[in-house]
PDB file of C-alpha atoms in Angstrom:
ATOM      1  CA  MET A   1      -0.096   0.309  -0.035  1.00 76.00           C
ATOM      2  CA  ALA A   2       3.256   2.251   1.207  1.00 79.00           C
ATOM      3  CA  LEU A   3       4.956   1.503  -1.784  1.00 86.00           C
ATOM      4  CA  LEU A   4       1.142   2.026  -3.736  1.00 83.00           C
ATOM      5  CA  LEU A   5       0.850   6.056  -2.834  1.00 81.00           C
ATOM      6  CA  LEU A   6       4.365   6.397  -3.138  1.00 87.00           C
ATOM      7  CA  VAL A   7       4.006   5.985  -7.001  1.00 89.00           C
ATOM      8  CA  CYS A   8       0.556   7.423  -7.579  1.00 82.00           C
ATOM      9  CA  ARG A   9       2.045  10.270  -5.049  1.00 83.00           C
ATOM     10  CA  THR A  10       5.527  10.450  -7.614  1.00 90.00           C
ATOM     11  CA  MET A  11       2.753  11.068 -10.424  1.00 87.00           C
ATOM     12  CA  TYR A  12       0.931  13.705  -8.410  1.00 81.00           C
ATOM     13  CA  ASN A  13       4.072  15.950  -8.272  1.00 84.00           C
ATOM     14  CA  ILE A  14       5.611  15.382 -11.607  1.00 86.00           C
ATOM     15  CA  PHE A  15       2.319  16.474 -12.907  1.00 80.00           C
ATOM     16  CA  TYR A  16       2.114  19.826 -10.526  1.00 75.00           C
ATOM     17  CA  ALA A  17       5.495  20.368 -12.138  1.00 78.00           C
ATOM     18  CA  LEU A  18       4.639  20.524 -15.871  1.00 77.00           C
ATOM     19  CA  ALA A  19       2.120  21.873 -15.506  1.00 71.00           C
ATOM     20  CA  ASN A  20       4.220  24.668 -13.009  1.00 72.00           C
ATOM     21  CA  THR A  21       6.563  24.941 -14.929  1.00 73.00           C
ATOM     22  CA  TYR A  22       5.011  25.308 -18.409  1.00 72.00           C
ATOM     23  CA  TYR A  23       2.299  27.951 -16.140  1.00 75.00           C
ATOM     24  CA  ASN A  24       3.039  31.526 -17.330  1.00 70.00           C
ATOM     25  CA  LYS A  25       4.428  29.961 -20.992  1.00 75.00           C
ATOM     26  CA  ILE A  26       1.128  28.647 -21.868  1.00 76.00           C
ATOM     27  CA  THR A  27      -0.899  31.181 -20.109  1.00 77.00           C
ATOM     28  CA  PHE A  28       0.373  34.453 -21.478  1.00 76.00           C
ATOM     29  CA  THR A  29       0.358  32.677 -24.995  1.00 82.00           C
ATOM     30  CA  LEU A  30      -3.125  32.119 -24.809  1.00 80.00           C
ATOM     31  CA  TYR A  31      -3.939  35.176 -22.958  1.00 80.00           C
ATOM     32  CA  GLY A  32      -2.512  36.538 -26.009  1.00 83.00           C
ATOM     33  CA  GLU A  33      -4.014  34.635 -28.453  1.00 85.00           C
ATOM     34  CA  ILE A  34      -7.752  34.985 -27.006  1.00 85.00           C
ATOM     35  CA  GLN A  35      -7.471  39.120 -26.711  1.00 81.00           C
ATOM     36  CA  THR A  36      -6.356  38.919 -30.060  1.00 84.00           C
ATOM     37  CA  GLU A  37      -8.549  36.736 -31.557  1.00 86.00           C
ATOM     38  CA  MET A  38     -11.974  39.100 -28.708  1.00 83.00           C
ATOM     39  CA  LEU A  39     -10.302  42.287 -30.578  1.00 81.00           C
ATOM     40  CA  ASP A  40     -10.814  40.567 -33.870  1.00 82.00           C
ATOM     41  CA  LYS A  41     -14.576  39.632 -32.882  1.00 82.00           C
ATOM     42  CA  LEU A  42     -15.070  43.764 -31.451  1.00 79.00           C
ATOM     43  CA  PHE A  43     -15.468  44.678 -34.923  1.00 79.00           C
ATOM     44  CA  SER A  44     -18.794  42.816 -36.246  1.00 83.00           C
ATOM     45  CA  ILE A  45     -20.611  44.439 -32.715  1.00 83.00           C
ATOM     46  CA  THR A  46     -23.340  46.980 -34.055  1.00 81.00           C
ATOM     47  CA  ASP A  47     -22.115  50.248 -33.382  1.00 81.00           C
ATOM     48  CA  GLU A  48     -25.997  50.507 -31.300  1.00 83.00           C
ATOM     49  CA  LYS A  49     -24.448  47.752 -29.132  1.00 81.00           C
ATOM     50  CA  LEU A  50     -21.112  48.916 -28.379  1.00 78.00           C
ATOM     51  CA  GLU A  51     -22.890  52.805 -27.203  1.00 79.00           C
ATOM     52  CA  THR A  52     -24.781  50.052 -25.739  1.00 81.00           C
ATOM     53  CA  TYR A  53     -22.637  48.904 -23.109  1.00 78.00           C
ATOM     54  CA  GLY A  54     -19.896  51.048 -23.668  1.00 75.00           C
ATOM     55  CA  SER A  55     -16.297  51.052 -24.434  1.00 74.00           C
ATOM     56  CA  GLY A  56     -14.858  50.003 -20.256  1.00 70.00           C
ATOM     57  CA  HIS A  57     -17.062  46.604 -21.032  1.00 75.00           C
ATOM     58  CA  PHE A  58     -14.934  46.034 -24.196  1.00 79.00           C
ATOM     59  CA  ILE A  59     -12.076  46.723 -22.048  1.00 80.00           C
ATOM     60  CA  GLN A  60     -12.708  44.681 -19.265  1.00 76.00           C
ATOM     61  CA  ARG A  61     -13.895  41.366 -20.762  1.00 78.00           C
ATOM     62  CA  ILE A  62     -11.384  41.279 -23.739  1.00 80.00           C
ATOM     63  CA  ASN A  63      -8.832  42.055 -20.809  1.00 78.00           C
ATOM     64  CA  SER A  64      -9.845  39.658 -17.601  1.00 79.00           C
ATOM     65  CA  ASP A  65     -12.322  37.514 -19.704  1.00 79.00           C
ATOM     66  CA  ALA A  66      -8.566  36.680 -22.109  1.00 79.00           C
ATOM     67  CA  MET A  67      -7.136  36.295 -18.860  1.00 79.00           C
ATOM     68  CA  ALA A  68      -9.337  34.666 -16.489  1.00 79.00           C
ATOM     69  CA  ILE A  69      -9.102  31.574 -19.297  1.00 79.00           C
ATOM     70  CA  ALA A  70      -6.021  31.589 -19.643  1.00 78.00           C
ATOM     71  CA  VAL A  71      -5.348  30.981 -16.106  1.00 76.00           C
ATOM     72  CA  ASP A  72      -7.978  27.906 -15.730  1.00 79.00           C
ATOM     73  CA  VAL A  73      -5.841  26.099 -19.256  1.00 74.00           C
ATOM     74  CA  PRO A  74      -2.467  25.095 -16.904  1.00 71.00           C
ATOM     75  CA  THR A  75      -5.261  24.951 -14.102  1.00 75.00           C
ATOM     76  CA  PHE A  76      -6.506  21.865 -14.983  1.00 79.00           C
ATOM     77  CA  PHE A  77      -3.326  19.662 -15.419  1.00 73.00           C
ATOM     78  CA  ASN A  78      -3.406  20.211 -11.352  1.00 72.00           C
ATOM     79  CA  ILE A  79      -6.521  19.024 -11.497  1.00 80.00           C
ATOM     80  CA  ILE A  80      -6.012  15.846 -13.465  1.00 83.00           C
ATOM     81  CA  SER A  81      -3.542  15.002 -11.122  1.00 77.00           C
ATOM     82  CA  LEU A  82      -4.965  15.660  -8.237  1.00 79.00           C
ATOM     83  CA  ALA A  83      -7.785  13.273  -9.241  1.00 85.00           C
ATOM     84  CA  ILE A  84      -5.514  10.713 -10.523  1.00 85.00           C
ATOM     85  CA  TYR A  85      -3.702  10.412  -6.608  1.00 81.00           C
ATOM     86  CA  TYR A  86      -7.124  11.056  -4.471  1.00 83.00           C
ATOM     87  CA  ALA A  87      -8.154   8.354  -6.632  1.00 86.00           C
ATOM     88  CA  ALA A  88      -5.320   5.833  -5.592  1.00 85.00           C
ATOM     89  CA  VAL A  89      -5.817   7.260  -2.206  1.00 82.00           C
ATOM     90  CA  PHE A  90      -9.492   5.163  -1.973  1.00 83.00           C
ATOM     91  CA  VAL A  91      -8.600   2.494  -3.886  1.00 85.00           C
ATOM     92  CA  ALA A  92      -5.539   1.989  -1.522  1.00 84.00           C
ATOM     93  CA  SER A  93      -8.402   2.229   1.881  1.00 84.00           C
ATOM     94  CA  LEU A  94     -10.521  -0.375   0.177  1.00 84.00           C
ATOM     95  CA  PHE A  95      -8.253  -2.540   0.006  1.00 84.00           C
ATOM     96  CA  TYR A  96      -7.118  -1.820   3.840  1.00 81.00           C
ATOM     97  CA  ASP A  97      -9.396  -0.916   5.182  1.00 83.00           C
ATOM     98  CA  GLU A  98     -13.018  -0.856   4.376  1.00 84.00           C
ATOM     99  CA  TYR A  99     -14.428   1.637   7.335  1.00 87.00           C
ATOM    100  CA  VAL A 100     -12.045   3.900   6.463  1.00 84.00           C
ATOM    101  CA  PHE A 101     -13.088   3.650   2.607  1.00 85.00           C
ATOM    102  CA  ILE A 102     -16.863   4.443   3.509  1.00 88.00           C
ATOM    103  CA  GLY A 103     -15.813   7.528   6.405  1.00 88.00           C
ATOM    104  CA  GLU A 104     -13.408   9.159   3.739  1.00 85.00           C
ATOM    105  CA  ILE A 105     -16.957   8.335   0.555  1.00 87.00           C
ATOM    106  CA  ILE A 106     -18.733   9.622   3.438  1.00 92.00           C
ATOM    107  CA  ILE A 107     -16.190  12.772   3.221  1.00 89.00           C
ATOM    108  CA  PHE A 108     -16.302  13.345   0.326  1.00 86.00           C
ATOM    109  CA  THR A 109     -19.045  12.915  -0.474  1.00 90.00           C
ATOM    110  CA  VAL A 110     -20.222  15.928   2.025  1.00 94.00           C
ATOM    111  CA  LEU A 111     -16.882  18.417   0.801  1.00 89.00           C
ATOM    112  CA  PHE A 112     -18.505  17.837  -2.599  1.00 89.00           C
ATOM    113  CA  PHE A 113     -21.509  19.454  -2.051  1.00 94.00           C
ATOM    114  CA  LEU A 114     -20.187  21.878   0.457  1.00 94.00           C
ATOM    115  CA  GLU A 115     -17.613  22.368  -2.086  1.00 89.00           C
ATOM    116  CA  ARG A 116     -21.086  22.856  -4.957  1.00 91.00           C
ATOM    117  CA  LYS A 117     -22.967  25.499  -2.699  1.00 94.00           C
ATOM    118  CA  ARG A 118     -19.837  27.549  -2.399  1.00 89.00           C
ATOM    119  CA  THR A 119     -19.375  27.548  -6.116  1.00 86.00           C
ATOM    120  CA  LYS A 120     -22.815  28.712  -6.439  1.00 91.00           C
ATOM    121  CA  ARG A 121     -22.493  31.509  -3.948  1.00 90.00           C
ATOM    122  CA  LEU A 122     -18.507  32.363  -5.902  1.00 86.00           C
ATOM    123  CA  ASP A 123     -20.166  32.181  -9.208  1.00 85.00           C
ATOM    124  CA  ILE A 124     -23.126  35.236  -8.363  1.00 89.00           C
ATOM    125  CA  ASN A 125     -20.340  36.449  -6.686  1.00 86.00           C
ATOM    126  CA  LYS A 126     -18.371  36.722  -8.831  1.00 83.00           C
ATOM    127  CA  ARG A 127     -21.478  37.921 -11.732  1.00 83.00           C
ATOM    128  CA  LYS A 128     -21.917  40.905  -9.872  1.00 87.00           C
ATOM    129  CA  ALA A 129     -17.905  41.552  -9.656  1.00 83.00           C
ATOM    130  CA  LEU A 130     -17.492  41.196 -13.211  1.00 80.00           C
ATOM    131  CA  ARG A 131     -20.324  44.257 -14.094  1.00 81.00           C
ATOM    132  CA  LYS A 132     -19.092  46.069 -11.399  1.00 83.00           C
ATOM    133  CA  GLU A 133     -15.884  45.933 -13.389  1.00 80.00           C
ATOM    134  CA  GLU A 134     -17.195  46.986 -16.406  1.00 79.00           C
ATOM    135  CA  GLU A 135     -18.596  49.841 -14.656  1.00 81.00           C
ATOM    136  CA  HIS A 136     -15.529  50.902 -13.357  1.00 79.00           C
ATOM    137  CA  SER A 137     -13.417  50.281 -16.688  1.00 79.00           C
ATOM    138  CA  GLN A 138     -15.221  53.191 -17.787  1.00 79.00           C
ATOM    139  CA  LYS A 139     -15.113  55.345 -15.813  1.00 79.00           C
ATOM    140  CA  VAL A 140     -11.306  55.499 -15.600  1.00 79.00           C
ATOM    141  CA  PHE A 141     -11.582  55.362 -19.606  1.00 79.00           C
ATOM    142  CA  GLU A 142     -13.580  58.154 -18.956  1.00 78.00           C
ATOM    143  CA  LEU A 143     -11.318  60.363 -16.673  1.00 77.00           C
ATOM    144  CA  VAL A 144      -9.226  59.303 -18.836  1.00 78.00           C
ATOM    145  CA  SER A 145     -10.411  60.272 -21.970  1.00 79.00           C
ATOM    146  CA  GLY A 146     -11.644  63.611 -20.285  1.00 81.00           C
ATOM    147  CA  ALA A 147      -8.795  65.292 -17.670  1.00 80.00           C
ATOM    148  CA  ASN A 148      -8.587  67.577 -20.353  1.00 84.00           C
ATOM    149  CA  GLU A 149     -12.399  68.681 -19.360  1.00 84.00           C
ATOM    150  CA  ILE A 150     -12.647  67.887 -15.975  1.00 83.00           C
ATOM    151  CA  LYS A 151      -9.401  70.524 -15.216  1.00 83.00           C
ATOM    152  CA  ILE A 152     -11.487  72.757 -17.648  1.00 86.00           C
ATOM    153  CA  MET A 153     -14.835  72.609 -14.831  1.00 86.00           C
ATOM    154  CA  ASN A 154     -12.866  71.609 -12.318  1.00 87.00           C
ATOM    155  CA  ALA A 155     -13.824  69.036 -11.058  1.00 83.00           C
ATOM    156  CA  LYS A 156     -11.513  66.242 -10.657  1.00 83.00           C
ATOM    157  CA  LYS A 157     -11.521  66.438  -6.584  1.00 86.00           C
ATOM    158  CA  TYR A 158     -15.134  64.866  -7.970  1.00 87.00           C
ATOM    159  CA  PHE A 159     -14.266  62.741 -10.803  1.00 82.00           C
ATOM    160  CA  ILE A 160     -11.491  61.380  -8.874  1.00 83.00           C
ATOM    161  CA  ASP A 161     -13.609  59.976  -5.203  1.00 87.00           C
ATOM    162  CA  ASN A 162     -16.054  58.976  -7.447  1.00 84.00           C
ATOM    163  CA  THR A 163     -13.976  56.000  -9.806  1.00 81.00           C
ATOM    164  CA  SER A 164     -12.190  55.643  -6.300  1.00 83.00           C
ATOM    165  CA  LYS A 165     -15.288  54.400  -5.021  1.00 86.00           C
ATOM    166  CA  SER A 166     -15.933  53.030  -7.618  1.00 83.00           C
ATOM    167  CA  ALA A 167     -12.683  50.526  -7.549  1.00 82.00           C
ATOM    168  CA  ASP A 168     -13.202  49.706  -3.232  1.00 85.00           C
ATOM    169  CA  LYS A 169     -16.444  48.986  -4.305  1.00 84.00           C
ATOM    170  CA  VAL A 170     -15.190  46.427  -7.560  1.00 79.00           C
ATOM    171  CA  ALA A 171     -12.698  45.300  -4.012  1.00 81.00           C
ATOM    172  CA  GLU A 172     -15.500  44.409  -1.886  1.00 83.00           C
ATOM    173  CA  LEU A 173     -16.784  42.887  -4.132  1.00 80.00           C
ATOM    174  CA  ASN A 174     -14.244  40.264  -5.252  1.00 76.00           C
ATOM    175  CA  THR A 175     -12.809  40.168  -1.533  1.00 77.00           C
ATOM    176  CA  LYS A 176     -16.598  38.726  -1.025  1.00 75.00           C
TER     177      LYS A 176
END
């Protein structure tokens, strides 16, 4: 049993090392490719939709969505290696002691349902945060593109405070 667990742990470490070794290369290569495709698709969007959603929406999508997808791909290697490892642990515990195996199944089932509930809440919170990030990107874009007008109107403090509050809300939602 110890030898089987050692082999499984070794396989896990190999997969983990491979994932980490290629993580940056894969992530940033994908990020660039996804961004390029998204920018290409941007020109097929109607002017009406561009005006409806605003530039902040599209800037945020092009930057954060591309990175989120790119980061998820290398993480897949880690998930696969963990799945192999835990499957081997289950098999080993079945041969070791059926009560230990049953205990692991019960614990795994409880953890599965707790994680499922947590993931649903996380998804809802991510959507709220993404909407707020889009609004914030739009405010930053307006602040930068209208800097001269803001200076002329002497409204610098108002716009900076408004953008700062927006950034705080984004941070709050992402932390949640």
